[in-house]
Amino acid sequence: MYVPVKGGEEAILNSARLLEEQRRGDPAIPELTIEQIESQLRFAVDRVMTEGALYDRTLAALAIKQASGDLVEAIFLVRAYRTTLPRFGGTLPLATPAMRIARRISATFKDLPGGQILGASHDYTQRLLDFSLLQPHAVAPAPEAAATGTPAPVVTALLGDEGLIESAGTADPSLQPPDLTRDPLEFPASRSLRLQNLARGDEGFLLALGYSTQRGYGSNHPFAAEIRHGTVVIEMVPDELGFAVAIGEITVTECQMVSQFQGSRDEPPRFTRGYGLAFGHSERKAMSMALVDRSLRATELGESVDAPAQSEEFVLMHSDNVEASGFVQHLKLPHYVDFQAELELVRRMHRERNADATASKATSHALQDHAAQESLA
Amino acid sequence: MIATPDLATVATGFERPIFAAQSTFRALLNAFARPGTVEEVCADLDAPHGLDDAMAAIALTLLDRDASIWLSPSLRTQAIESFIRFHTGALQVRDPRDASFAFIGNGDAAPLLGSFAMGTDDAPERSTTLYVSVTSLDSAKTWTAHGPGIDGSIRLGVSRANDPSFSATFLAQWMVNHHRFPAGVDLVFTKGRALCGLPRSTRITAA
């Protein structure tokens, strides 16, 4: 009989102290500052904000420091903190067409109004480890170009002007988007709810699913019509004023994918959309989200649902890494009684099996003896 | 149209919001756990004129932008509506069936229990919780209550100045509500800072 370990509380307290010591590491090495994380690990901060569903670079950096770089753990910290925050209201939809652009590219049109702005990206690097970074060194400022002020309309709007693409959705201002942090997720889920789920979803999971759609598991032949990253203004309408006021700015990355066109006898074929949006500079996430968004519209667009990325329940129930991590890691909690029951069952089955074996051995010996006697006789 | 709060005059609510909300929540929890007993809201607060302190405290503790509240006609004053709007952002509804909370002022006859949201068998929590202001929580104890949280039975009695037939008409409605279990409304009587809870699981009989 296995007995539960005693002295748990002391062990846990000591574990916390050891964790804190290890988090700090060697005291001779300078302590990591929040400013360093915010400014020099910006993609980690972006991911923690996006999947933590809370836009605050300092809090995300703090979570990363506290979690010693375990980003899923940091996301958990941010999510927990989010639940304590009171809500003052909802903002107006982000006006991404009016974004102050840092990077804007299109894979569908070479020349487009507002131009292709490469911005800072890993895309053009050779992916060779840069050993000069082993030592700190000064970085020369990059060249600057004057802002052109040329408007950069969203590419899909250009297609829309020609009637070649389905509309982006309803502009009915009375409709409130659902909130899956307030009401339980029920199926079938509206596209708004799916997009909320995907925006908070684990980047790795969505990347894999997006990749699967490209490899033929429910294929869409997608094109990246536009990816834009930059700063957008947040506006809300306070009750007392009755008009919109700007309350701040955030940086986001938006991806518009266009896919295989649909059509019917009554409707001309049009390109269909996939949409992705993430906090900070998160192209891989925004693109993956757009691929999966489009994939999950299979039923709505009359496509057969065969692939995992098309299954609403499969995707939406497993996209949240806080939930996933919780359930997977809960296996570390004591399951002593459950296991004891299993152990007893397996032991009993062994005993029964051995008893049968002994019995059948005895029977076969008896038969052999009998046969031997018969043959002697 | 809900009046725009005049920030100079809106009542200021809890003195110390965190502790006040916690103690009010505890009082309400105990009221539902021990039906028929009288609990007191002890928090320091500045309530709007016309609203029982207990009701104001409950509004500040439980209401937020996701909640909906139905106010009885005598409570639909500038002071009360703007208090709720400013401090909680709760949606003030006109149809009782849309309300998750209902405040019924002492100046109003209590509406029929059946006019509120009942919830459903698989979502019984979606019913309305009624808060009914009374003139007295310890008047002639004409009711006897039994049920979960009550050791044996408990006597109680309420009276409402502007609703003299309340005590008689309420019982029949309450038993109809009780038989809807798990659906049905829950109810709290309030008077000043005092509150007394009746969850739907409680049975009440006359005398």
Coordinates of C-alpha atoms in Angstrom, one line a residue:
Chain A
M1 CA 0.0 0.0 0.0
Y2 CA 1.5 3.3 -1.0
V3 CA 1.0 6.2 1.5
P4 CA 0.9 9.9 0.7
V5 CA 4.1 11.8 1.5
K6 CA 4.0 13.8 4.7
G7 CA 5.6 17.2 5.3
G8 CA 4.1 18.7 2.1
E9 CA 3.7 22.3 3.4
E10 CA 7.4 22.7 4.3
A11 CA 8.5 21.2 1.0
I12 CA 6.3 23.6 -0.9
L13 CA 7.6 26.6 1.0
N14 CA 11.1 25.5 0.3
S15 CA 10.3 24.9 -3.3
A16 CA 9.1 28.5 -3.6
R17 CA 12.3 29.8 -2.1
L18 CA 14.4 27.6 -4.4
L19 CA 12.4 28.8 -7.4
E20 CA 13.1 32.4 -6.3
E21 CA 16.8 31.8 -5.9
Q22 CA 17.0 30.1 -9.3
R23 CA 15.0 32.9 -10.9
R24 CA 17.6 35.4 -9.8
G25 CA 20.4 33.1 -10.7
D26 CA 24.1 33.9 -9.9
P27 CA 24.1 37.1 -7.8
A28 CA 27.4 38.1 -9.5
I29 CA 25.5 38.5 -12.8
P30 CA 23.5 41.7 -13.2
E31 CA 19.8 41.2 -12.6
L32 CA 17.6 41.3 -15.7
T33 CA 15.5 44.6 -15.8
I34 CA 12.0 45.0 -17.0
E35 CA 13.2 47.7 -19.4
Q36 CA 15.7 45.3 -20.9
I37 CA 13.0 42.6 -21.5
E38 CA 10.5 45.2 -22.9
S39 CA 13.0 46.7 -25.3
Q40 CA 15.3 43.7 -26.2
L41 CA 12.9 40.8 -26.1
R42 CA 10.1 42.5 -27.8
F43 CA 8.7 39.5 -29.6
A44 CA 8.4 37.6 -26.3
V45 CA 6.5 40.6 -24.9
D46 CA 4.3 40.7 -28.0
R47 CA 3.4 37.0 -27.6
V48 CA 2.7 37.2 -23.9
M49 CA 0.4 40.2 -24.5
T50 CA -1.4 38.5 -27.4
E51 CA -2.0 35.2 -25.7
G52 CA -2.5 36.8 -22.3
A53 CA -5.1 38.9 -24.0
L54 CA -3.9 42.1 -22.2
Y55 CA -2.1 44.9 -23.9
D56 CA 0.5 46.1 -21.4
R57 CA 4.2 45.8 -22.4
T58 CA 5.4 46.3 -18.8
L59 CA 3.2 43.7 -17.3
A60 CA 4.1 41.2 -20.0
A61 CA 7.8 41.9 -19.4
L62 CA 7.3 41.4 -15.7
A63 CA 5.5 38.1 -16.3
I64 CA 8.4 37.0 -18.5
K65 CA 10.9 37.9 -15.8
Q66 CA 8.9 36.2 -13.1
A67 CA 8.5 33.1 -15.2
S68 CA 12.2 33.0 -16.1
G69 CA 11.4 33.0 -19.8
D70 CA 8.7 30.3 -19.8
L71 CA 6.3 32.1 -22.1
V72 CA 3.3 29.9 -21.5
E73 CA 3.8 30.4 -17.7
A74 CA 4.1 34.2 -18.3
I75 CA 0.8 34.1 -20.4
F76 CA -0.9 32.3 -17.4
L77 CA 0.3 35.1 -15.1
V78 CA -1.1 37.8 -17.4
R79 CA -4.4 36.0 -17.8
A80 CA -4.8 35.7 -14.1
Y81 CA -4.0 39.4 -13.6
R82 CA -6.5 40.2 -16.4
T83 CA -9.3 38.7 -14.4
T84 CA -8.8 41.2 -11.6
L85 CA -9.2 44.3 -13.8
P86 CA -12.5 46.2 -13.8
R87 CA -13.9 47.0 -17.2
F88 CA -14.9 50.5 -18.1
G89 CA -16.3 49.8 -21.4
G90 CA -15.7 48.7 -25.0
T91 CA -13.7 50.5 -27.6
L92 CA -14.7 51.2 -31.2
P93 CA -13.3 48.7 -33.7
L94 CA -9.6 49.4 -34.4
A95 CA -9.3 51.5 -37.5
T96 CA -6.5 49.5 -39.0
P97 CA -6.8 51.1 -42.4
A98 CA -5.6 54.3 -40.7
M99 CA -2.7 52.6 -39.1
R100 CA 0.6 54.4 -38.7
I101 CA 2.5 51.8 -40.6
A102 CA 5.9 50.4 -39.6
R103 CA 5.8 47.5 -42.1
R104 CA 3.3 46.7 -44.8
I105 CA 3.6 44.1 -47.5
S106 CA 1.4 42.4 -50.0
A107 CA 2.1 39.1 -51.8
T108 CA -0.8 39.7 -54.2
F109 CA 0.0 43.0 -55.7
K110 CA 3.5 44.3 -56.4
D111 CA 2.6 47.9 -56.7
L112 CA -0.1 49.2 -54.5
P113 CA -1.3 52.5 -53.0
G114 CA 1.0 53.3 -50.1
G115 CA 3.7 51.0 -51.4
Q116 CA 5.5 48.0 -50.0
I117 CA 7.3 49.0 -46.8
L118 CA 9.6 46.3 -45.6
G119 CA 10.3 47.7 -42.1
A120 CA 12.4 45.6 -39.8
S121 CA 12.0 41.9 -40.4
H122 CA 13.9 38.7 -39.9
D123 CA 12.6 37.6 -43.3
Y124 CA 15.6 39.0 -45.2
T125 CA 18.3 37.7 -42.8
Q126 CA 20.4 34.6 -43.6
R127 CA 19.7 32.9 -40.3
L128 CA 23.3 32.6 -39.5
L129 CA 24.2 32.9 -35.8
D130 CA 25.8 36.3 -35.2
F131 CA 28.7 35.6 -32.8
S132 CA 29.4 39.3 -32.5
L133 CA 26.3 39.4 -30.2
L134 CA 28.3 37.5 -27.6
Q135 CA 29.7 40.8 -26.6
P136 CA 27.7 44.0 -26.2
H137 CA 28.5 46.5 -28.9
A138 CA 27.0 49.7 -30.2
V139 CA 24.5 49.7 -33.0
A140 CA 24.6 52.4 -35.6
P141 CA 21.2 54.0 -36.2
A142 CA 19.4 52.8 -39.3
P143 CA 18.7 55.2 -42.1
E144 CA 15.3 57.0 -42.0
A145 CA 13.1 58.0 -44.8
A146 CA 10.7 60.9 -44.6
A147 CA 7.1 59.8 -44.0
T148 CA 5.2 60.1 -47.3
G149 CA 1.8 60.6 -45.8
T150 CA 0.4 58.5 -48.7
P151 CA -2.7 56.7 -47.6
A152 CA -2.4 53.0 -47.6
P153 CA -5.9 51.5 -48.1
V154 CA -6.3 47.9 -47.2
V155 CA -5.7 45.7 -50.2
T156 CA -8.9 43.8 -49.7
A157 CA -10.8 47.0 -50.0
L158 CA -9.3 47.5 -53.5
L159 CA -10.6 44.0 -54.4
G160 CA -13.9 44.9 -52.8
D161 CA -14.3 48.0 -55.0
E162 CA -14.3 45.7 -58.0
G163 CA -16.7 43.3 -56.3
L164 CA -14.2 40.5 -56.4
I165 CA -14.1 39.7 -52.7
E166 CA -16.7 38.9 -50.2
S167 CA -17.5 41.7 -47.7
A168 CA -15.6 41.8 -44.5
G169 CA -18.7 41.3 -42.4
T170 CA -21.6 43.3 -41.1
A171 CA -21.1 46.9 -40.1
D172 CA -24.2 46.9 -37.9
P173 CA -23.1 49.0 -34.9
S174 CA -25.8 47.6 -32.6
L175 CA -24.3 44.1 -32.7
Q176 CA -22.0 43.3 -29.8
P177 CA -19.3 40.8 -30.3
P178 CA -19.6 37.9 -28.0
D179 CA -17.0 37.4 -25.2
L180 CA -15.8 34.0 -24.4
T181 CA -14.3 35.2 -21.1
R182 CA -17.8 36.0 -20.0
D183 CA -20.0 33.3 -21.5
P184 CA -19.1 29.6 -22.0
L185 CA -18.0 28.5 -25.4
E186 CA -20.9 26.8 -27.2
F187 CA -21.1 25.3 -30.6
P188 CA -21.7 26.2 -33.3
A189 CA -19.6 29.3 -32.6
S190 CA -20.1 32.5 -34.6
R191 CA -17.1 33.8 -36.6
S192 CA -16.6 36.6 -34.1
L193 CA -16.3 34.2 -31.3
R194 CA -13.9 32.0 -33.3
L195 CA -11.7 35.0 -34.0
Q196 CA -11.6 35.9 -30.4
N197 CA -10.6 32.3 -29.5
L198 CA -7.9 32.2 -32.2
A199 CA -6.5 35.6 -31.3
R200 CA -5.7 34.3 -27.8
G201 CA -4.8 30.9 -29.1
D202 CA -1.3 29.3 -28.8
E203 CA 0.9 30.4 -31.7
G204 CA 2.5 26.9 -32.1
F205 CA -0.9 25.2 -32.3
L206 CA -2.3 27.6 -34.9
L207 CA 1.0 27.6 -36.9
A208 CA 0.8 23.8 -37.1
L209 CA -2.9 23.9 -38.1
G210 CA -2.3 26.6 -40.7
Y211 CA 0.6 24.6 -42.1
S212 CA -1.6 21.6 -42.3
T213 CA -4.1 23.5 -44.5
Q214 CA -1.3 24.3 -46.9
R215 CA -0.3 20.7 -47.0
G216 CA -3.7 19.5 -48.1
Y217 CA -5.6 19.0 -44.9
G218 CA -8.5 21.1 -46.1
S219 CA -6.7 23.2 -48.6
N220 CA -7.6 26.8 -49.4
H221 CA -4.9 28.0 -51.8
P222 CA -4.3 31.1 -49.7
F223 CA -2.6 34.3 -50.7
A224 CA -1.3 37.0 -48.3
A225 CA -3.2 40.0 -49.6
E226 CA -1.8 42.2 -47.0
I227 CA 0.2 42.1 -43.8
R228 CA 0.5 45.4 -41.9
H229 CA 2.1 46.2 -38.6
G230 CA 2.1 49.5 -36.9
T231 CA 0.3 51.8 -34.4
V232 CA -3.5 52.2 -34.2
V233 CA -5.4 54.6 -32.0
I234 CA -7.9 53.3 -29.5
E235 CA -11.2 55.1 -29.3
M236 CA -14.2 54.8 -27.1
V237 CA -17.4 56.7 -26.6
P238 CA -17.9 57.6 -22.9
D239 CA -21.5 57.7 -21.8
E240 CA -21.3 61.2 -20.6
L241 CA -19.9 62.6 -23.9
G242 CA -21.7 60.7 -26.6
F243 CA -18.7 61.1 -29.0
A244 CA -15.5 59.2 -29.5
V245 CA -12.3 60.1 -27.7
A246 CA -8.9 58.6 -28.2
I247 CA -7.6 56.9 -25.1
G248 CA -4.3 55.6 -26.3
E249 CA -2.4 53.8 -29.0
I250 CA -1.3 50.2 -29.4
T251 CA 0.7 48.4 -32.0
V252 CA -0.8 45.5 -33.8
T253 CA -0.2 43.2 -36.7
E254 CA -3.0 42.5 -39.1
C255 CA -3.1 39.8 -41.8
Q256 CA -5.6 39.5 -44.6
M257 CA -5.5 36.3 -46.5
V258 CA -7.5 35.7 -49.6
S259 CA -8.5 32.3 -50.8
Q260 CA -10.2 30.1 -53.3
F261 CA -13.2 31.8 -54.7
Q262 CA -16.7 30.6 -54.2
G263 CA -19.6 31.1 -56.5
S264 CA -23.1 29.8 -57.2
R265 CA -25.6 29.9 -60.0
D266 CA -27.0 33.2 -58.6
E267 CA -23.8 34.7 -57.3
P268 CA -20.6 35.4 -59.2
P269 CA -17.4 33.9 -57.7
R270 CA -15.6 36.0 -55.2
F271 CA -12.4 35.6 -53.2
T272 CA -13.0 34.5 -49.6
R273 CA -11.2 35.9 -46.6
G274 CA -9.2 34.8 -43.6
Y275 CA -8.3 37.3 -41.0
G276 CA -5.7 37.5 -38.3
L277 CA -4.9 40.1 -35.7
A278 CA -2.3 40.1 -32.9
F279 CA -0.8 42.5 -30.5
G280 CA 2.7 43.9 -31.2
H281 CA 4.7 42.6 -34.1
S282 CA 3.4 39.0 -34.6
E283 CA 3.3 38.1 -38.2
R284 CA 3.6 34.3 -37.8
K285 CA 0.6 34.4 -35.4
A286 CA -1.5 36.7 -37.5
M287 CA -0.9 34.7 -40.6
S288 CA -1.6 31.4 -38.9
M289 CA -4.7 32.8 -37.4
A290 CA -5.9 33.9 -40.8
L291 CA -5.3 30.5 -42.3
V292 CA -7.2 28.8 -39.5
D293 CA -10.0 31.4 -39.6
R294 CA -10.6 30.7 -43.3
S295 CA -10.4 26.9 -42.7
L296 CA -13.0 27.1 -39.9
R297 CA -15.4 28.8 -42.3
A298 CA -15.7 25.6 -44.3
T299 CA -19.3 24.8 -43.3
E300 CA -20.4 28.4 -43.9
L301 CA -18.8 28.3 -47.4
G302 CA -20.3 25.0 -48.4
E303 CA -17.0 23.0 -48.2
S304 CA -16.8 19.5 -46.8
V305 CA -15.3 19.3 -43.3
D306 CA -12.5 16.6 -43.4
A307 CA -9.5 18.1 -41.8
P308 CA -8.6 18.9 -38.2
A309 CA -8.2 22.6 -39.1
Q310 CA -11.7 22.7 -40.3
S311 CA -13.2 21.2 -37.2
E312 CA -14.5 24.0 -35.0
E313 CA -14.6 21.8 -31.9
F314 CA -11.1 20.4 -32.4
V315 CA -9.6 23.8 -33.0
L316 CA -11.4 26.0 -30.5
M317 CA -11.3 23.5 -27.6
H318 CA -7.6 23.0 -27.8
S319 CA -6.2 26.4 -28.9
D320 CA -5.9 27.9 -25.4
N321 CA -2.5 27.0 -24.0
V322 CA -3.5 28.0 -20.5
E323 CA -6.3 25.5 -20.5
A324 CA -4.2 22.9 -22.3
S325 CA -1.2 23.3 -20.0
G326 CA -3.5 23.2 -17.0
F327 CA -5.0 19.9 -17.9
V328 CA -1.8 18.3 -19.1
Q329 CA 0.1 19.3 -16.1
H330 CA -2.7 18.4 -13.7
L331 CA -1.5 14.9 -14.2
K332 CA 1.3 15.8 -11.7
L333 CA -1.3 16.2 -8.9
P334 CA -1.8 13.1 -6.7
H335 CA -3.8 10.4 -8.4
Y336 CA -2.9 7.9 -5.8
V337 CA -6.3 6.5 -5.2
D338 CA -7.2 6.3 -8.9
F339 CA -3.9 4.5 -9.5
Q340 CA -4.3 2.2 -6.6
A341 CA -7.6 1.1 -8.1
E342 CA -5.8 0.4 -11.4
L343 CA -3.0 -1.4 -9.7
E344 CA -5.4 -3.7 -7.9
L345 CA -7.2 -4.4 -11.1
V346 CA -4.1 -5.3 -13.0
R347 CA -2.8 -7.5 -10.1
R348 CA -6.1 -9.3 -10.0
M349 CA -6.1 -9.9 -13.7
H350 CA -2.5 -11.3 -13.3
R351 CA -3.7 -13.6 -10.5
E352 CA -6.7 -14.8 -12.6
R353 CA -4.4 -15.3 -15.6
N354 CA -1.9 -17.3 -13.5
A355 CA -4.7 -19.4 -12.0
D356 CA -6.0 -20.1 -15.5
A357 CA -2.6 -21.0 -16.6
T358 CA -2.0 -23.3 -13.7
A359 CA -5.4 -24.9 -14.2
S360 CA -4.9 -25.3 -17.9
K361 CA -1.4 -26.7 -17.3
A362 CA -2.8 -29.1 -14.8
T363 CA -5.5 -30.1 -17.3
S364 CA -2.9 -30.5 -20.1
H365 CA -0.6 -32.5 -17.8
A366 CA -3.6 -34.6 -16.9
L367 CA -4.4 -35.1 -20.6
Q368 CA -0.8 -35.8 -21.4
D369 CA -0.6 -38.3 -18.5
H370 CA -3.8 -39.9 -19.7
A371 CA -2.5 -40.0 -23.3
A372 CA 0.7 -41.5 -22.0
Q373 CA -1.1 -44.1 -20.1
E374 CA -3.3 -44.9 -23.1
S375 CA -0.3 -45.3 -25.3
L376 CA 1.4 -47.6 -22.7
A377 CA -1.7 -49.7 -22.4
Chain B
M1 CA -33.2 57.5 -21.6
I2 CA -31.0 57.0 -18.6
A3 CA -30.0 60.4 -17.2
T4 CA -26.4 61.4 -17.6
P5 CA -24.9 61.3 -14.2
D6 CA -24.3 64.7 -12.7
L7 CA -20.9 63.9 -11.2
A8 CA -21.2 66.7 -8.6
T9 CA -24.3 65.1 -7.1
V10 CA -24.0 61.3 -7.6
A11 CA -23.7 59.5 -4.3
T12 CA -20.1 58.3 -3.6
G13 CA -20.7 54.7 -2.8
F14 CA -18.3 52.6 -0.7
E15 CA -15.8 54.3 1.5
R16 CA -13.4 51.4 1.1
P17 CA -14.6 49.4 -1.9
I18 CA -12.6 46.2 -1.6
F19 CA -13.4 45.5 2.1
A20 CA -16.9 46.8 1.7
A21 CA -17.6 44.6 -1.3
Q22 CA -16.2 41.5 0.5
S23 CA -18.2 42.1 3.7
T24 CA -21.4 42.7 1.7
F25 CA -20.8 39.6 -0.3
R26 CA -20.3 37.6 2.9
A27 CA -23.5 39.0 4.4
L28 CA -25.5 38.0 1.3
L29 CA -23.9 34.6 1.2
N30 CA -24.9 34.0 4.8
A31 CA -28.4 35.3 4.1
F32 CA -28.8 32.7 1.3
A33 CA -27.1 30.0 3.3
R34 CA -29.4 30.5 6.4
P35 CA -32.7 31.5 4.9
G36 CA -34.9 33.6 7.2
T37 CA -32.1 34.9 9.3
V38 CA -31.4 38.6 9.3
E39 CA -28.0 39.8 8.2
E40 CA -26.6 43.3 8.3
V41 CA -24.5 45.2 5.8
C42 CA -21.8 46.9 7.8
A43 CA -19.9 48.8 5.2
D44 CA -19.5 52.5 5.2
L45 CA -21.3 53.9 2.2
D46 CA -23.0 56.9 0.8
A47 CA -26.2 55.6 -0.8
P48 CA -28.5 57.6 -3.1
H49 CA -31.7 58.9 -1.6
G50 CA -34.5 56.5 -1.8
L51 CA -32.4 53.3 -2.0
D52 CA -32.0 51.1 1.1
D53 CA -28.3 51.0 2.2
A54 CA -28.4 47.2 1.8
M55 CA -29.6 47.5 -1.8
A56 CA -27.0 50.2 -2.6
A57 CA -24.3 48.0 -1.1
I58 CA -25.5 45.0 -3.1
A59 CA -25.5 47.1 -6.3
L60 CA -21.9 48.1 -5.7
T61 CA -20.9 44.6 -4.9
L62 CA -22.6 42.5 -7.5
L63 CA -23.5 44.7 -10.5
D64 CA -21.1 45.4 -13.4
R65 CA -21.3 46.0 -17.1
D66 CA -22.4 42.4 -17.7
A67 CA -25.4 42.6 -15.3
S68 CA -28.9 43.8 -16.1
I69 CA -31.2 45.4 -13.5
W70 CA -34.9 46.2 -13.4
L71 CA -35.8 49.0 -11.1
S72 CA -39.4 49.4 -9.8
P73 CA -41.1 52.7 -10.7
S74 CA -40.4 54.5 -7.4
L75 CA -36.7 53.8 -7.8
R76 CA -36.4 55.2 -11.3
T77 CA -35.1 58.5 -10.0
Q78 CA -32.2 60.6 -11.4
A79 CA -30.2 59.9 -8.2
I80 CA -30.6 56.2 -8.2
E81 CA -30.3 55.6 -11.9
S82 CA -27.2 57.7 -12.2
F83 CA -25.7 56.1 -9.1
I84 CA -26.1 52.7 -10.7
R85 CA -24.9 53.9 -14.1
F86 CA -21.8 55.6 -12.8
H87 CA -20.6 53.0 -10.3
T88 CA -21.6 49.8 -12.1
G89 CA -22.4 50.4 -15.7
A90 CA -25.1 47.8 -15.4
L91 CA -27.8 47.7 -18.1
Q92 CA -31.0 49.1 -16.8
V93 CA -33.9 47.2 -18.4
R94 CA -37.6 47.9 -18.6
D95 CA -38.7 44.3 -19.2
P96 CA -38.4 42.2 -16.0
R97 CA -37.7 39.1 -18.0
D98 CA -34.5 40.7 -19.2
A99 CA -33.2 41.4 -15.7
S100 CA -30.7 39.4 -13.7
F101 CA -31.3 41.7 -10.8
A102 CA -34.5 43.4 -9.7
F103 CA -34.8 46.1 -7.0
I104 CA -38.3 46.7 -5.8
G105 CA -38.7 49.9 -3.7
N106 CA -40.9 50.2 -0.6
G107 CA -43.1 52.6 -2.5
D108 CA -44.2 50.0 -5.0
A109 CA -46.4 47.0 -5.0
A110 CA -44.3 43.9 -5.7
P111 CA -44.8 42.6 -9.2
L112 CA -45.9 39.0 -9.8
L113 CA -42.9 36.7 -9.3
G114 CA -43.8 35.0 -12.5
S115 CA -43.1 38.2 -14.5
F116 CA -39.3 37.8 -14.0
A117 CA -36.8 35.5 -15.6
M118 CA -37.1 31.9 -14.3
G119 CA -34.0 30.3 -15.8
T120 CA -34.2 26.9 -17.3
D121 CA -33.6 23.4 -16.0
D122 CA -30.1 23.3 -17.4
A123 CA -29.3 27.0 -16.7
P124 CA -31.3 27.7 -13.5
E125 CA -28.8 30.5 -12.6
R126 CA -30.2 32.6 -15.4
S127 CA -33.2 33.6 -13.3
T128 CA -33.7 37.0 -11.7
T129 CA -32.7 37.7 -8.2
L130 CA -35.2 40.0 -6.5
Y131 CA -34.4 42.5 -3.8
V132 CA -37.6 43.7 -2.2
S133 CA -37.6 46.6 0.2
V134 CA -39.9 46.2 3.2
T135 CA -41.1 48.4 6.0
S136 CA -40.4 45.8 8.6
L137 CA -38.4 42.5 8.8
D138 CA -39.6 41.5 12.2
S139 CA -43.3 42.2 12.2
A140 CA -45.9 39.6 13.2
K141 CA -44.3 36.4 12.2
T142 CA -47.0 35.0 10.0
W143 CA -44.8 32.6 8.0
T144 CA -43.0 29.4 8.7
A145 CA -40.1 28.4 6.5
H146 CA -38.5 25.0 6.0
G147 CA -35.8 23.8 3.7
P148 CA -32.0 23.6 3.0
G149 CA -30.1 25.8 5.5
I150 CA -32.9 25.9 8.0
D151 CA -32.6 23.8 11.2
G152 CA -36.1 22.5 11.4
S153 CA -38.1 25.6 10.8
I154 CA -37.9 29.3 11.2
R155 CA -40.6 31.9 11.7
L156 CA -40.5 35.1 9.8
G157 CA -42.7 38.0 8.8
V158 CA -42.4 41.0 6.7
S159 CA -44.7 44.0 6.1
R160 CA -44.8 46.5 3.3
A161 CA -46.4 49.9 4.0
N162 CA -47.6 50.5 0.4
D163 CA -48.5 46.9 -0.2
P164 CA -50.8 45.7 2.6
S165 CA -51.9 42.5 0.9
F166 CA -48.3 41.5 0.2
S167 CA -48.0 39.0 3.0
A168 CA -51.0 37.1 1.9
T169 CA -50.5 37.2 -1.9
F170 CA -46.8 36.4 -1.7
L171 CA -47.1 32.9 -0.3
A172 CA -49.1 31.4 -3.1
Q173 CA -46.7 32.9 -5.7
W174 CA -43.7 31.7 -3.7
M175 CA -44.9 28.1 -3.6
V176 CA -45.5 28.2 -7.4
N177 CA -41.9 29.5 -7.7
H178 CA -40.7 26.8 -5.4
H179 CA -42.2 24.1 -7.6
R180 CA -40.3 25.3 -10.5
F181 CA -37.0 24.1 -8.9
P182 CA -34.3 24.0 -10.2
A183 CA -35.6 27.0 -12.1
G184 CA -37.3 29.9 -10.3
V185 CA -36.3 33.2 -8.7
D186 CA -34.4 33.8 -5.5
L187 CA -35.4 36.7 -3.3
V188 CA -33.9 39.0 -0.6
F189 CA -35.9 41.3 1.7
T190 CA -34.1 44.5 2.6
K191 CA -34.8 47.2 5.1
G192 CA -32.1 49.8 5.7
R193 CA -28.9 47.8 6.2
A194 CA -30.7 44.6 7.1
L195 CA -31.3 41.8 4.7
C196 CA -33.0 38.4 4.8
G197 CA -32.7 35.8 2.1
L198 CA -35.1 33.3 0.5
P199 CA -33.5 31.0 -2.0
R200 CA -35.9 29.2 -4.2
S201 CA -35.3 26.0 -2.3
T202 CA -37.1 27.3 0.8
R203 CA -40.7 26.3 1.4
I204 CA -43.0 28.8 3.2
T205 CA -46.3 28.1 4.8
A206 CA -48.7 30.4 6.6
A207 CA -48.5 30.5 10.5

